[in-house]
PDB file of N, CA, C and O in Angstrom:
ATOM      1  N   UNK A   1      79.401 -16.898 -97.531  1.00  0.00           N
ATOM      2  CA  UNK A   1      79.777 -18.707 -98.637  1.00  0.00           C
ATOM      3  C   UNK A   1      78.692 -18.774 -99.224  1.00  0.00           C
ATOM      4  O   UNK A   1      77.560 -17.877-100.082  1.00  0.00           O
ATOM      5  N   UNK A   2      79.198 -19.777-100.454  1.00  0.00           N
ATOM      6  CA  UNK A   2      78.756 -20.018-101.434  1.00  0.00           C
ATOM      7  C   UNK A   2      77.195 -20.984-101.210  1.00  0.00           C
ATOM      8  O   UNK A   2      76.079 -20.695-102.114  1.00  0.00           O
ATOM      9  N   UNK A   3      77.029 -21.662-100.371  1.00  0.00           N
ATOM     10  CA  UNK A   3      76.279 -22.311 -99.613  1.00  0.00           C
ATOM     11  C   UNK A   3      75.125 -21.689 -99.696  1.00  0.00           C
ATOM     12  O   UNK A   3      73.910 -21.173 -99.512  1.00  0.00           O
ATOM     13  N   UNK A   4      75.334 -20.743 -98.551  1.00  0.00           N
ATOM     14  CA  UNK A   4      74.438 -18.971 -98.345  1.00  0.00           C
ATOM     15  C   UNK A   4      73.765 -18.306 -98.507  1.00  0.00           C
ATOM     16  O   UNK A   4      72.831 -18.981 -99.279  1.00  0.00           O
ATOM     17  N   UNK A   5      74.697 -18.629-100.420  1.00  0.00           N
ATOM     18  CA  UNK A   5      74.317 -17.692-100.952  1.00  0.00           C
ATOM     19  C   UNK A   5      72.911 -18.598-101.778  1.00  0.00           C
ATOM     20  O   UNK A   5      71.761 -18.103-102.584  1.00  0.00           O
ATOM     21  N   UNK A   6      73.395 -19.655-102.167  1.00  0.00           N
ATOM     22  CA  UNK A   6      72.234 -20.487-102.617  1.00  0.00           C
ATOM     23  C   UNK A   6      70.838 -20.145-101.879  1.00  0.00           C
ATOM     24  O   UNK A   6      69.808 -20.672-102.336  1.00  0.00           O
ATOM     25  N   UNK A   7      71.036 -20.831-100.785  1.00  0.00           N
ATOM     26  CA  UNK A   7      70.174 -20.722-100.001  1.00  0.00           C
ATOM     27  C   UNK A   7      69.143 -19.974-100.009  1.00  0.00           C
ATOM     28  O   UNK A   7      67.727 -19.321 -99.581  1.00  0.00           O
ATOM     29  N   UNK A   8      70.315 -18.428 -99.901  1.00  0.00           N
ATOM     30  CA  UNK A   8      69.009 -16.773 -99.475  1.00  0.00           C
ATOM     31  C   UNK A   8      68.674 -16.584-101.221  1.00  0.00           C
ATOM     32  O   UNK A   8      67.718 -16.241-101.690  1.00  0.00           O
ATOM     33  N   UNK A   9      69.310 -16.967-102.555  1.00  0.00           N
ATOM     34  CA  UNK A   9      68.774 -17.076-103.638  1.00  0.00           C
ATOM     35  C   UNK A   9      67.506 -17.688-103.726  1.00  0.00           C
ATOM     36  O   UNK A   9      66.585 -17.466-104.303  1.00  0.00           O
ATOM     37  N   UNK A  10      67.112 -18.862-103.441  1.00  0.00           N
ATOM     38  CA  UNK A  10      65.469 -20.382-103.306  1.00  0.00           C
ATOM     39  C   UNK A  10      64.670 -19.394-102.019  1.00  0.00           C
ATOM     40  O   UNK A  10      64.222 -19.185-102.471  1.00  0.00           O
ATOM     41  N   UNK A  11      65.124 -18.263-101.524  1.00  0.00           N
ATOM     42  CA  UNK A  11      64.590 -17.562-100.196  1.00  0.00           C
ATOM     43  C   UNK A  11      63.658 -16.830-100.665  1.00  0.00           C
ATOM     44  O   UNK A  11      62.405 -16.400-100.753  1.00  0.00           O
ATOM     45  N   UNK A  12      64.922 -15.913-101.424  1.00  0.00           N
ATOM     46  CA  UNK A  12      64.070 -15.049-101.966  1.00  0.00           C
ATOM     47  C   UNK A  12      63.169 -15.310-103.130  1.00  0.00           C
ATOM     48  O   UNK A  12      61.873 -14.089-103.926  1.00  0.00           O
ATOM     49  N   UNK A  13      63.754 -16.770-103.549  1.00  0.00           N
ATOM     50  CA  UNK A  13      62.451 -16.537-104.988  1.00  0.00           C
ATOM     51  C   UNK A  13      61.557 -17.582-104.523  1.00  0.00           C
ATOM     52  O   UNK A  13      60.571 -17.850-105.366  1.00  0.00           O
ATOM     53  N   UNK A  14      61.266 -17.552-103.172  1.00  0.00           N
ATOM     54  CA  UNK A  14      59.635 -17.504-102.609  1.00  0.00           C
ATOM     55  C   UNK A  14      59.550 -19.184-102.037  1.00  0.00           C
ATOM     56  O   UNK A  14      58.428 -19.693-101.673  1.00  0.00           O
ATOM     57  N   UNK A  15      61.257 -20.235-101.937  1.00  0.00           N
ATOM     58  CA  UNK A  15      60.708 -21.604-101.963  1.00  0.00           C
ATOM     59  C   UNK A  15      60.916 -21.835 -99.613  1.00  0.00           C
ATOM     60  O   UNK A  15      61.103 -20.405 -99.584  1.00  0.00           O
ATOM     61  N   UNK A  16      60.171 -22.677 -99.707  1.00  0.00           N
ATOM     62  CA  UNK A  16      60.053 -22.712 -98.161  1.00  0.00           C
ATOM     63  C   UNK A  16      61.255 -23.273 -97.872  1.00  0.00           C
ATOM     64  O   UNK A  16      61.892 -24.194 -98.634  1.00  0.00           O
ATOM     65  N   UNK A  17      61.528 -22.997 -96.281  1.00  0.00           N
ATOM     66  CA  UNK A  17      63.061 -23.692 -96.175  1.00  0.00           C
ATOM     67  C   UNK A  17      62.190 -26.010 -96.215  1.00  0.00           C
ATOM     68  O   UNK A  17      63.832 -25.619 -96.455  1.00  0.00           O
ATOM     69  N   UNK A  18      61.604 -26.111 -96.423  1.00  0.00           N
ATOM     70  CA  UNK A  18      61.724 -27.601 -97.233  1.00  0.00           C
ATOM     71  C   UNK A  18      62.110 -27.810 -98.286  1.00  0.00           C
ATOM     72  O   UNK A  18      62.913 -28.250 -98.437  1.00  0.00           O
ATOM     73  N   UNK A  19      61.441 -26.657 -98.960  1.00  0.00           N
ATOM     74  CA  UNK A  19      62.277 -27.268-100.352  1.00  0.00           C
ATOM     75  C   UNK A  19      62.762 -26.484-100.856  1.00  0.00           C
ATOM     76  O   UNK A  19      64.103 -27.612-101.953  1.00  0.00           O
ATOM     77  N   UNK A  20      63.816 -25.733 -99.762  1.00  0.00           N
ATOM     78  CA  UNK A  20      65.270 -25.309-100.242  1.00  0.00           C
ATOM     79  C   UNK A  20      66.132 -26.444 -99.316  1.00  0.00           C
ATOM     80  O   UNK A  20      67.745 -27.191-100.275  1.00  0.00           O
ATOM     81  N   UNK A  21      65.994 -27.605 -98.202  1.00  0.00           N
ATOM     82  CA  UNK A  21      66.531 -28.753 -98.314  1.00  0.00           C
ATOM     83  C   UNK A  21      66.272 -29.114 -98.954  1.00  0.00           C
ATOM     84  O   UNK A  21      67.458 -29.666 -99.621  1.00  0.00           O
ATOM     85  N   UNK A  22      64.886 -29.857 -99.502  1.00  0.00           N
ATOM     86  CA  UNK A  22      65.302 -31.135-100.061  1.00  0.00           C
ATOM     87  C   UNK A  22      66.356 -30.621-102.183  1.00  0.00           C
ATOM     88  O   UNK A  22      66.404 -31.990-102.434  1.00  0.00           O
ATOM     89  N   UNK A  23      65.890 -29.537-102.508  1.00  0.00           N
ATOM     90  CA  UNK A  23      66.668 -28.744-103.354  1.00  0.00           C
ATOM     91  C   UNK A  23      68.120 -29.205-103.118  1.00  0.00           C
ATOM     92  O   UNK A  23      68.576 -29.529-104.468  1.00  0.00           O
ATOM     93  N   UNK A  24      69.015 -28.388-102.088  1.00  0.00           N
ATOM     94  CA  UNK A  24      70.624 -28.574-101.792  1.00  0.00           C
ATOM     95  C   UNK A  24      70.510 -29.853-101.836  1.00  0.00           C
ATOM     96  O   UNK A  24      71.373 -30.092-101.020  1.00  0.00           O
ATOM     97  N   UNK A  25      69.899 -30.659-100.855  1.00  0.00           N
ATOM     98  CA  UNK A  25      70.660 -32.053-100.302  1.00  0.00           C
ATOM     99  C   UNK A  25      70.213 -30.827 -98.915  1.00  0.00           C
ATOM    100  O   UNK A  25      71.370 -32.030 -98.266  1.00  0.00           O
ATOM    101  N   UNK A  26      69.892 -30.676 -98.161  1.00  0.00           N
ATOM    102  CA  UNK A  26      70.332 -30.389 -96.308  1.00  0.00           C
ATOM    103  C   UNK A  26      69.589 -30.237 -95.566  1.00  0.00           C
ATOM    104  O   UNK A  26      67.992 -30.938 -95.950  1.00  0.00           O
ATOM    105  N   UNK A  27      69.729 -30.146 -94.340  1.00  0.00           N
ATOM    106  CA  UNK A  27      68.437 -30.788 -93.489  1.00  0.00           C
ATOM    107  C   UNK A  27      67.728 -29.307 -93.890  1.00  0.00           C
ATOM    108  O   UNK A  27      68.349 -28.046 -93.978  1.00  0.00           O
ATOM    109  N   UNK A  28      66.398 -29.691 -93.176  1.00  0.00           N
ATOM    110  CA  UNK A  28      65.805 -27.730 -92.807  1.00  0.00           C
ATOM    111  C   UNK A  28      66.212 -27.012 -91.778  1.00  0.00           C
ATOM    112  O   UNK A  28      67.003 -25.346 -91.350  1.00  0.00           O
ATOM    113  N   UNK A  29      67.181 -27.543 -90.294  1.00  0.00           N
ATOM    114  CA  UNK A  29      67.646 -26.627 -89.386  1.00  0.00           C
ATOM    115  C   UNK A  29      68.983 -26.037 -90.251  1.00  0.00           C
ATOM    116  O   UNK A  29      69.330 -24.931 -90.059  1.00  0.00           O
ATOM    117  N   UNK A  30      69.598 -26.903 -91.210  1.00  0.00           N
ATOM    118  CA  UNK A  30      70.855 -26.036 -91.735  1.00  0.00           C
ATOM    119  C   UNK A  30      69.949 -25.112 -92.906  1.00  0.00           C
ATOM    120  O   UNK A  30      70.807 -24.217 -92.648  1.00  0.00           O
ATOM    121  N   UNK A  31      69.909 -24.768 -93.690  1.00  0.00           N
ATOM    122  CA  UNK A  31      68.534 -24.089 -94.641  1.00  0.00           C
ATOM    123  C   UNK A  31      68.816 -23.321 -92.895  1.00  0.00           C
ATOM    124  O   UNK A  31      68.815 -21.768 -93.542  1.00  0.00           O
ATOM    125  N   UNK A  32      67.116 -22.846 -92.363  1.00  0.00           N
ATOM    126  CA  UNK A  32      67.632 -21.801 -91.364  1.00  0.00           C
ATOM    127  C   UNK A  32      68.647 -21.431 -90.934  1.00  0.00           C
ATOM    128  O   UNK A  32      68.622 -19.986 -90.191  1.00  0.00           O
ATOM    129  N   UNK A  33      69.594 -22.418 -90.774  1.00  0.00           N
ATOM    130  CA  UNK A  33      70.948 -21.878 -90.022  1.00  0.00           C
ATOM    131  C   UNK A  33      71.627 -20.747 -90.891  1.00  0.00           C
ATOM    132  O   UNK A  33      72.137 -19.656 -90.365  1.00  0.00           O
ATOM    133  N   UNK A  34      71.707 -21.058 -92.278  1.00  0.00           N
ATOM    134  CA  UNK A  34      72.021 -20.292 -93.621  1.00  0.00           C
ATOM    135  C   UNK A  34      71.362 -18.874 -93.670  1.00  0.00           C
ATOM    136  O   UNK A  34      72.302 -17.952 -93.258  1.00  0.00           O
ATOM    137  N   UNK A  35      69.897 -19.442 -93.070  1.00  0.00           N
ATOM    138  CA  UNK A  35      69.225 -17.922 -93.636  1.00  0.00           C
ATOM    139  C   UNK A  35      69.258 -17.403 -92.261  1.00  0.00           C
ATOM    140  O   UNK A  35      69.724 -15.652 -92.556  1.00  0.00           O
ATOM    141  N   UNK A  36      69.585 -17.216 -90.765  1.00  0.00           N
ATOM    142  CA  UNK A  36      70.163 -16.370 -90.171  1.00  0.00           C
ATOM    143  C   UNK A  36      70.977 -15.893 -89.859  1.00  0.00           C
ATOM    144  O   UNK A  36      70.976 -14.865 -90.202  1.00  0.00           O
ATOM    145  N   UNK A  37      72.282 -16.720 -90.494  1.00  0.00           N
ATOM    146  CA  UNK A  37      73.500 -15.862 -90.836  1.00  0.00           C
ATOM    147  C   UNK A  37      73.465 -14.855 -92.022  1.00  0.00           C
ATOM    148  O   UNK A  37      73.709 -13.956 -92.096  1.00  0.00           O
ATOM    149  N   UNK A  38      72.895 -15.441 -92.903  1.00  0.00           N
ATOM    150  CA  UNK A  38      72.249 -14.499 -94.907  1.00  0.00           C
ATOM    151  C   UNK A  38      72.000 -13.074 -93.537  1.00  0.00           C
ATOM    152  O   UNK A  38      72.061 -11.805 -94.873  1.00  0.00           O
ATOM    153  N   UNK A  39      70.991 -13.139 -93.126  1.00  0.00           N
ATOM    154  CA  UNK A  39      70.281 -12.817 -92.525  1.00  0.00           C
ATOM    155  C   UNK A  39      70.467 -10.988 -91.936  1.00  0.00           C
ATOM    156  O   UNK A  39      70.408 -10.329 -91.701  1.00  0.00           O
ATOM    157  N   UNK A  40      71.304 -11.767 -90.641  1.00  0.00           N
ATOM    158  CA  UNK A  40      72.744 -10.854 -90.215  1.00  0.00           C
ATOM    159  C   UNK A  40      74.084 -10.081 -91.468  1.00  0.00           C
ATOM    160  O   UNK A  40      73.820  -9.017 -91.304  1.00  0.00           O
ATOM    161  N   UNK A  41      74.099 -10.433 -92.124  1.00  0.00           N
ATOM    162  CA  UNK A  41      75.370 -10.572 -92.952  1.00  0.00           C
ATOM    163  C   UNK A  41      74.688  -9.188 -93.657  1.00  0.00           C
ATOM    164  O   UNK A  41      74.567  -8.095 -93.328  1.00  0.00           O
ATOM    165  N   UNK A  42      72.984  -9.683 -94.413  1.00  0.00           N
ATOM    166  CA  UNK A  42      72.293  -8.103 -94.738  1.00  0.00           C
ATOM    167  C   UNK A  42      71.798  -7.357 -94.274  1.00  0.00           C
ATOM    168  O   UNK A  42      71.210  -6.497 -94.653  1.00  0.00           O
ATOM    169  N   UNK A  43      71.642  -7.931 -92.916  1.00  0.00           N
ATOM    170  CA  UNK A  43      70.766  -6.355 -92.298  1.00  0.00           C
ATOM    171  C   UNK A  43      68.941  -6.919 -92.540  1.00  0.00           C
ATOM    172  O   UNK A  43      69.029  -5.005 -92.646  1.00  0.00           O
ATOM    173  N   UNK A  44      68.992  -7.324 -92.793  1.00  0.00           N
ATOM    174  CA  UNK A  44      67.266  -7.853 -93.416  1.00  0.00           C
ATOM    175  C   UNK A  44      67.028  -8.521 -92.232  1.00  0.00           C
ATOM    176  O   UNK A  44      67.715  -9.446 -90.984  1.00  0.00           O
ATOM    177  N   UNK A  45      65.386  -8.654 -91.866  1.00  0.00           N
ATOM    178  CA  UNK A  45      64.623  -9.070 -91.025  1.00  0.00           C
ATOM    179  C   UNK A  45      63.298  -9.741 -91.711  1.00  0.00           C
ATOM    180  O   UNK A  45      63.252 -11.232 -90.349  1.00  0.00           O
ATOM    181  N   UNK A  46      63.471  -9.891 -92.853  1.00  0.00           N
ATOM    182  CA  UNK A  46      62.681 -10.586 -92.765  1.00  0.00           C
ATOM    183  C   UNK A  46      62.187 -11.222 -94.342  1.00  0.00           C
ATOM    184  O   UNK A  46      63.450 -10.664 -95.814  1.00  0.00           O
ATOM    185  N   UNK A  47      61.745 -12.464 -95.054  1.00  0.00           N
ATOM    186  CA  UNK A  47      62.153 -13.358 -96.243  1.00  0.00           C
ATOM    187  C   UNK A  47      62.195 -11.822 -97.189  1.00  0.00           C
ATOM    188  O   UNK A  47      63.052 -12.301 -98.868  1.00  0.00           O
ATOM    189  N   UNK A  48      60.414 -11.577 -97.041  1.00  0.00           N
ATOM    190  CA  UNK A  48      60.500 -10.518 -98.540  1.00  0.00           C
ATOM    191  C   UNK A  48      61.723  -9.121 -98.301  1.00  0.00           C
ATOM    192  O   UNK A  48      61.796  -8.886 -99.453  1.00  0.00           O
ATOM    193  N   UNK A  49      62.530  -8.849 -97.424  1.00  0.00           N
ATOM    194  CA  UNK A  49      63.137  -8.106 -98.010  1.00  0.00           C
ATOM    195  C   UNK A  49      64.894  -8.858 -98.429  1.00  0.00           C
ATOM    196  O   UNK A  49      65.549  -8.436 -98.663  1.00  0.00           O
ATOM    197  N   UNK A  50      65.052  -9.795 -98.514  1.00  0.00           N
ATOM    198  CA  UNK A  50      66.056 -10.798 -99.058  1.00  0.00           C
ATOM    199  C   UNK A  50      66.367 -10.307-100.419  1.00  0.00           C
ATOM    200  O   UNK A  50      67.319 -10.119-100.963  1.00  0.00           O
ATOM    201  N   UNK A  51      65.174 -10.677-101.709  1.00  0.00           N
ATOM    202  CA  UNK A  51      65.650 -10.338-103.000  1.00  0.00           C
ATOM    203  C   UNK A  51      66.219  -9.037-102.471  1.00  0.00           C
ATOM    204  O   UNK A  51      67.597  -8.825-103.700  1.00  0.00           O
ATOM    205  N   UNK A  52      65.824  -7.560-102.464  1.00  0.00           N
ATOM    206  CA  UNK A  52      66.632  -6.361-103.037  1.00  0.00           C
ATOM    207  C   UNK A  52      67.715  -6.219-102.300  1.00  0.00           C
ATOM    208  O   UNK A  52      68.646  -5.107-102.570  1.00  0.00           O
ATOM    209  N   UNK A  53      67.776  -7.034-101.340  1.00  0.00           N
ATOM    210  CA  UNK A  53      69.391  -7.149-100.023  1.00  0.00           C
ATOM    211  C   UNK A  53      69.889  -7.661-101.456  1.00  0.00           C
ATOM    212  O   UNK A  53      71.663  -7.409-100.343  1.00  0.00           O
ATOM    213  N   UNK A  54      70.101  -8.038-101.878  1.00  0.00           N
ATOM    214  CA  UNK A  54      70.518  -9.391-102.694  1.00  0.00           C
ATOM    215  C   UNK A  54      71.011  -8.176-103.393  1.00  0.00           C
ATOM    216  O   UNK A  54      72.232  -8.509-104.090  1.00  0.00           O
ATOM    217  N   UNK A  55      70.141  -8.172-104.183  1.00  0.00           N
ATOM    218  CA  UNK A  55      70.707  -7.358-105.611  1.00  0.00           C
ATOM    219  C   UNK A  55      71.603  -6.208-105.110  1.00  0.00           C
ATOM    220  O   UNK A  55      72.731  -5.539-105.835  1.00  0.00           O
ATOM    221  N   UNK A  56      71.171  -5.671-103.397  1.00  0.00           N
ATOM    222  CA  UNK A  56      71.960  -4.601-103.537  1.00  0.00           C
ATOM    223  C   UNK A  56      73.449  -4.707-103.158  1.00  0.00           C
ATOM    224  O   UNK A  56      74.348  -4.044-103.733  1.00  0.00           O
ATOM    225  N   UNK A  57      73.696  -5.793-102.259  1.00  0.00           N
ATOM    226  CA  UNK A  57      74.909  -6.395-102.506  1.00  0.00           C
ATOM    227  C   UNK A  57      75.239  -6.760-103.458  1.00  0.00           C
ATOM    228  O   UNK A  57      77.034  -6.372-103.430  1.00  0.00           O
ATOM    229  N   UNK A  58      75.102  -7.168-104.942  1.00  0.00           N
ATOM    230  CA  UNK A  58      75.747  -7.940-105.947  1.00  0.00           C
ATOM    231  C   UNK A  58      76.104  -6.753-106.695  1.00  0.00           C
ATOM    232  O   UNK A  58      76.828  -6.648-107.364  1.00  0.00           O
ATOM    233  N   UNK A  59      75.224  -5.330-106.727  1.00  0.00           N
ATOM    234  CA  UNK A  59      75.323  -3.900-107.202  1.00  0.00           C
ATOM    235  C   UNK A  59      76.506  -3.587-106.971  1.00  0.00           C
ATOM    236  O   UNK A  59      77.265  -2.551-107.726  1.00  0.00           O
ATOM    237  N   UNK A  60      76.955  -3.517-105.424  1.00  0.00           N
ATOM    238  CA  UNK A  60      78.257  -3.782-104.455  1.00  0.00           C
ATOM    239  C   UNK A  60      79.410  -4.084-105.745  1.00  0.00           C
ATOM    240  O   UNK A  60      80.755  -3.419-105.165  1.00  0.00           O
ATOM    241  N   UNK A  61      79.060  -4.891-106.294  1.00  0.00           N
ATOM    242  CA  UNK A  61      80.757  -5.955-106.129  1.00  0.00           C
ATOM    243  C   UNK A  61      81.618  -5.639-107.852  1.00  0.00           C
ATOM    244  O   UNK A  61      80.567  -5.400-107.962  1.00  0.00           O
ATOM    245  N   UNK A  62      82.250  -5.969-107.115  1.00  0.00           N
ATOM    246  CA  UNK A  62      83.471  -5.363-108.879  1.00  0.00           C
ATOM    247  C   UNK A  62      82.945  -6.218-109.853  1.00  0.00           C
ATOM    248  O   UNK A  62      82.614  -7.772-109.258  1.00  0.00           O
ATOM    249  N   UNK A  63      82.822  -5.952-110.987  1.00  0.00           N
ATOM    250  CA  UNK A  63      82.590  -6.951-112.335  1.00  0.00           C
ATOM    251  C   UNK A  63      82.941  -7.915-111.862  1.00  0.00           C
ATOM    252  O   UNK A  63      84.415  -7.829-111.932  1.00  0.00           O
ATOM    253  N   UNK A  64      82.348  -8.871-113.332  1.00  0.00           N
ATOM    254  CA  UNK A  64      83.011 -10.315-112.843  1.00  0.00           C
ATOM    255  C   UNK A  64      82.629 -11.381-111.612  1.00  0.00           C
ATOM    256  O   UNK A  64      83.213 -12.482-112.331  1.00  0.00           O
ATOM    257  N   UNK A  65      82.074 -10.903-110.808  1.00  0.00           N
ATOM    258  CA  UNK A  65      81.663 -11.483-109.830  1.00  0.00           C
ATOM    259  C   UNK A  65      80.483 -12.022-109.461  1.00  0.00           C
ATOM    260  O   UNK A  65      79.977 -10.998-109.020  1.00  0.00           O
ATOM    261  N   UNK A  66      80.191 -13.046-109.876  1.00  0.00           N
ATOM    262  CA  UNK A  66      78.931 -13.716-109.686  1.00  0.00           C
ATOM    263  C   UNK A  66      77.989 -14.299-108.368  1.00  0.00           C
ATOM    264  O   UNK A  66      79.086 -15.041-107.978  1.00  0.00           O
ATOM    265  N   UNK A  67      76.979 -13.173-108.251  1.00  0.00           N
ATOM    266  CA  UNK A  67      76.509 -14.233-106.789  1.00  0.00           C
ATOM    267  C   UNK A  67      77.100 -13.929-106.047  1.00  0.00           C
ATOM    268  O   UNK A  67      77.784 -14.767-105.147  1.00  0.00           O
TER     269      UNK A  67
END
């Protein structure tokens, strides 16, 4: 979802769950839930793997679709 994408990009940029929650107007538990979902969808186990996984997922999308 769009919100999962927002949370994933923020986490990949090095923001903490509380920082992401404050920035996006979410609770930290909601951020954690979004990240759990994103980790499963991208088949990653660590935050440090998010950046490359996001880049790979975006590279696989048809042109004209962002994030």
